[in-house]
PDB file of C-alpha atoms in Angstrom:
ATOM      1  CA  MET A 173      -0.133   4.467  43.288  1.00 64.00           C
ATOM      2  CA  PRO A 174      -3.017   3.304  45.249  1.00 71.00           C
ATOM      3  CA  ARG A 175      -6.225   4.670  44.042  1.00 67.00           C
ATOM      4  CA  SER A 176      -7.983   6.566  46.345  1.00 69.00           C
ATOM      5  CA  LYS A 177     -11.265   5.260  47.625  1.00 72.00           C
ATOM      6  CA  LYS A 178     -13.407   7.442  47.746  1.00 73.00           C
ATOM      7  CA  ARG A 179     -12.291   9.176  44.894  1.00 71.00           C
ATOM      8  CA  LYS A 180     -15.411   9.593  41.680  1.00 71.00           C
ATOM      9  CA  HIS A 181     -14.340   6.279  39.296  1.00 65.00           C
ATOM     10  CA  HIS A 182     -14.072   7.459  35.687  1.00 67.00           C
ATOM     11  CA  HIS A 183     -15.537   4.871  33.565  1.00 69.00           C
ATOM     12  CA  GLU A 184     -14.317   4.326  29.981  1.00 72.00           C
ATOM     13  CA  PHE A 185     -16.640   4.614  27.292  1.00 68.00           C
ATOM     14  CA  HIS A 186     -16.237   1.040  25.082  1.00 69.00           C
ATOM     15  CA  ALA A 187     -18.871   0.945  21.739  1.00 68.00           C
ATOM     16  CA  PRO A 188     -20.994  -1.864  21.515  1.00 71.00           C
ATOM     17  CA  ALA A 189     -18.967  -5.571  20.252  1.00 69.00           C
ATOM     18  CA  ASN A 190     -21.749  -5.038  16.966  1.00 69.00           C
ATOM     19  CA  ALA A 191     -21.349  -1.723  15.744  1.00 63.00           C
ATOM     20  CA  GLU A 192     -20.232  -1.479  11.992  1.00 62.00           C
ATOM     21  CA  LYS A 193     -16.525   0.815  11.944  1.00 61.00           C
ATOM     22  CA  SER A 194     -16.699   3.484   9.889  1.00 59.00           C
ATOM     23  CA  GLN A 195     -15.374   3.077   5.981  1.00 55.00           C
ATOM     24  CA  LYS A 196     -15.755   6.728   5.233  1.00 61.00           C
ATOM     25  CA  ASN A 197     -13.427   7.462   1.448  1.00 57.00           C
ATOM     26  CA  LYS A 198     -11.427   4.991   2.034  1.00 78.00           C
ATOM     27  CA  SER A 199     -12.574   2.825  -1.231  1.00 88.00           C
ATOM     28  CA  ALA A 200      -9.838   3.115  -3.929  1.00 90.00           C
ATOM     29  CA  VAL A 201     -12.252   2.253  -6.586  1.00 94.00           C
ATOM     30  CA  PRO A 202     -12.494   6.441  -8.116  1.00 94.00           C
ATOM     31  CA  ALA A 203      -9.316   7.042  -7.708  1.00 94.00           C
ATOM     32  CA  GLY A 204      -8.689   4.390  -9.956  1.00 95.00           C
ATOM     33  CA  ILE A 205     -11.399   4.477 -11.382  1.00 96.00           C
ATOM     34  CA  VAL A 206      -9.948   8.256 -12.647  1.00 96.00           C
ATOM     35  CA  PHE A 207      -6.617   7.357 -12.923  1.00 97.00           C
ATOM     36  CA  PHE A 208      -7.578   4.613 -15.194  1.00 97.00           C
ATOM     37  CA  THR A 209      -9.684   6.327 -17.307  1.00 97.00           C
ATOM     38  CA  LEU A 210      -7.062   9.017 -18.537  1.00 97.00           C
ATOM     39  CA  VAL A 211      -4.654   6.687 -18.948  1.00 97.00           C
ATOM     40  CA  GLY A 212      -7.291   4.911 -20.848  1.00 96.00           C
ATOM     41  CA  ILE A 213      -7.712   8.165 -23.564  1.00 96.00           C
ATOM     42  CA  GLY A 214      -4.050   8.916 -23.763  1.00 96.00           C
ATOM     43  CA  ILE A 215      -3.079   5.476 -24.748  1.00 96.00           C
ATOM     44  CA  ALA A 216      -6.456   6.306 -27.180  1.00 96.00           C
ATOM     45  CA  PHE A 217      -5.065   9.094 -28.465  1.00 96.00           C
ATOM     46  CA  PHE A 218      -1.524   8.390 -29.188  1.00 96.00           C
ATOM     47  CA  ALA A 219      -3.160   4.894 -30.774  1.00 95.00           C
ATOM     48  CA  ALA A 220      -6.047   6.656 -33.004  1.00 92.00           C
ATOM     49  CA  GLY A 221      -5.853   9.654 -33.422  1.00 91.00           C
ATOM     50  CA  SER A 222      -8.155  12.053 -31.814  1.00 90.00           C
ATOM     51  CA  ASP A 223     -11.427  10.331 -33.633  1.00 93.00           C
ATOM     52  CA  PRO A 224     -13.899  10.722 -30.447  1.00 94.00           C
ATOM     53  CA  LEU A 225     -15.321   6.854 -30.707  1.00 96.00           C
ATOM     54  CA  TRP A 226     -11.472   5.681 -30.008  1.00 95.00           C
ATOM     55  CA  LEU A 227     -11.919   7.645 -27.115  1.00 96.00           C
ATOM     56  CA  GLY A 228     -14.799   7.230 -26.433  1.00 96.00           C
ATOM     57  CA  VAL A 229     -13.470   3.325 -25.565  1.00 96.00           C
ATOM     58  CA  GLY A 230     -10.032   3.651 -24.514  1.00 96.00           C
ATOM     59  CA  ALA A 231     -12.013   5.875 -21.600  1.00 97.00           C
ATOM     60  CA  LEU A 232     -15.038   2.616 -20.843  1.00 97.00           C
ATOM     61  CA  ALA A 233     -11.550   0.148 -20.841  1.00 97.00           C
ATOM     62  CA  GLY A 234      -9.374   2.428 -18.073  1.00 97.00           C
ATOM     63  CA  ALA A 235     -13.065   3.019 -16.136  1.00 97.00           C
ATOM     64  CA  ALA A 236     -13.827  -1.042 -16.100  1.00 97.00           C
ATOM     65  CA  GLY A 237      -9.531  -1.463 -15.618  1.00 97.00           C
ATOM     66  CA  GLY A 238      -9.972   1.092 -12.941  1.00 97.00           C
ATOM     67  CA  TYR A 239     -12.819   0.040 -11.256  1.00 97.00           C
ATOM     68  CA  PHE A 240     -11.155  -4.520 -11.007  1.00 97.00           C
ATOM     69  CA  PHE A 241      -7.965  -2.629 -10.177  1.00 96.00           C
ATOM     70  CA  GLY A 242      -9.588  -0.234  -7.494  1.00 95.00           C
ATOM     71  CA  LYS A 243     -11.859  -3.392  -6.004  1.00 95.00           C
ATOM     72  CA  GLN A 244      -8.276  -5.854  -5.700  1.00 95.00           C
ATOM     73  CA  VAL A 245      -6.811  -2.597  -3.561  1.00 93.00           C
ATOM     74  CA  ASP A 246      -9.588  -2.443  -1.133  1.00 92.00           C
ATOM     75  CA  LYS A 247      -9.521  -6.469  -0.914  1.00 90.00           C
ATOM     76  CA  SER A 248      -5.931  -6.749  -0.156  1.00 91.00           C
ATOM     77  CA  PHE A 249      -6.438  -3.883   2.209  1.00 88.00           C
ATOM     78  CA  SER A 250      -9.002  -5.003   4.289  1.00 85.00           C
ATOM     79  CA  LYS A 251      -6.944  -8.084   5.229  1.00 76.00           C
ATOM     80  CA  LYS A 252      -5.707  -8.451   8.840  1.00 61.00           C
TER      81      LYS A 252
END
């Protein structure tokens, strides 16, 4: 359909090309840390009982594993 030359033209907003995209709450790292910490505590509980030392070791090992798992998930989903 032809456009009227008398009407005011609408201009679309285009973000600057060098503007960074916001990545609010799009990281899998915190979720991975929490999940794997709970799994590590559960494994330590069933393996060594309710000894606080081994529960702490299991929690730290799970948190480390969750951190690396979350980073890998972020890395794989950031590829286009």
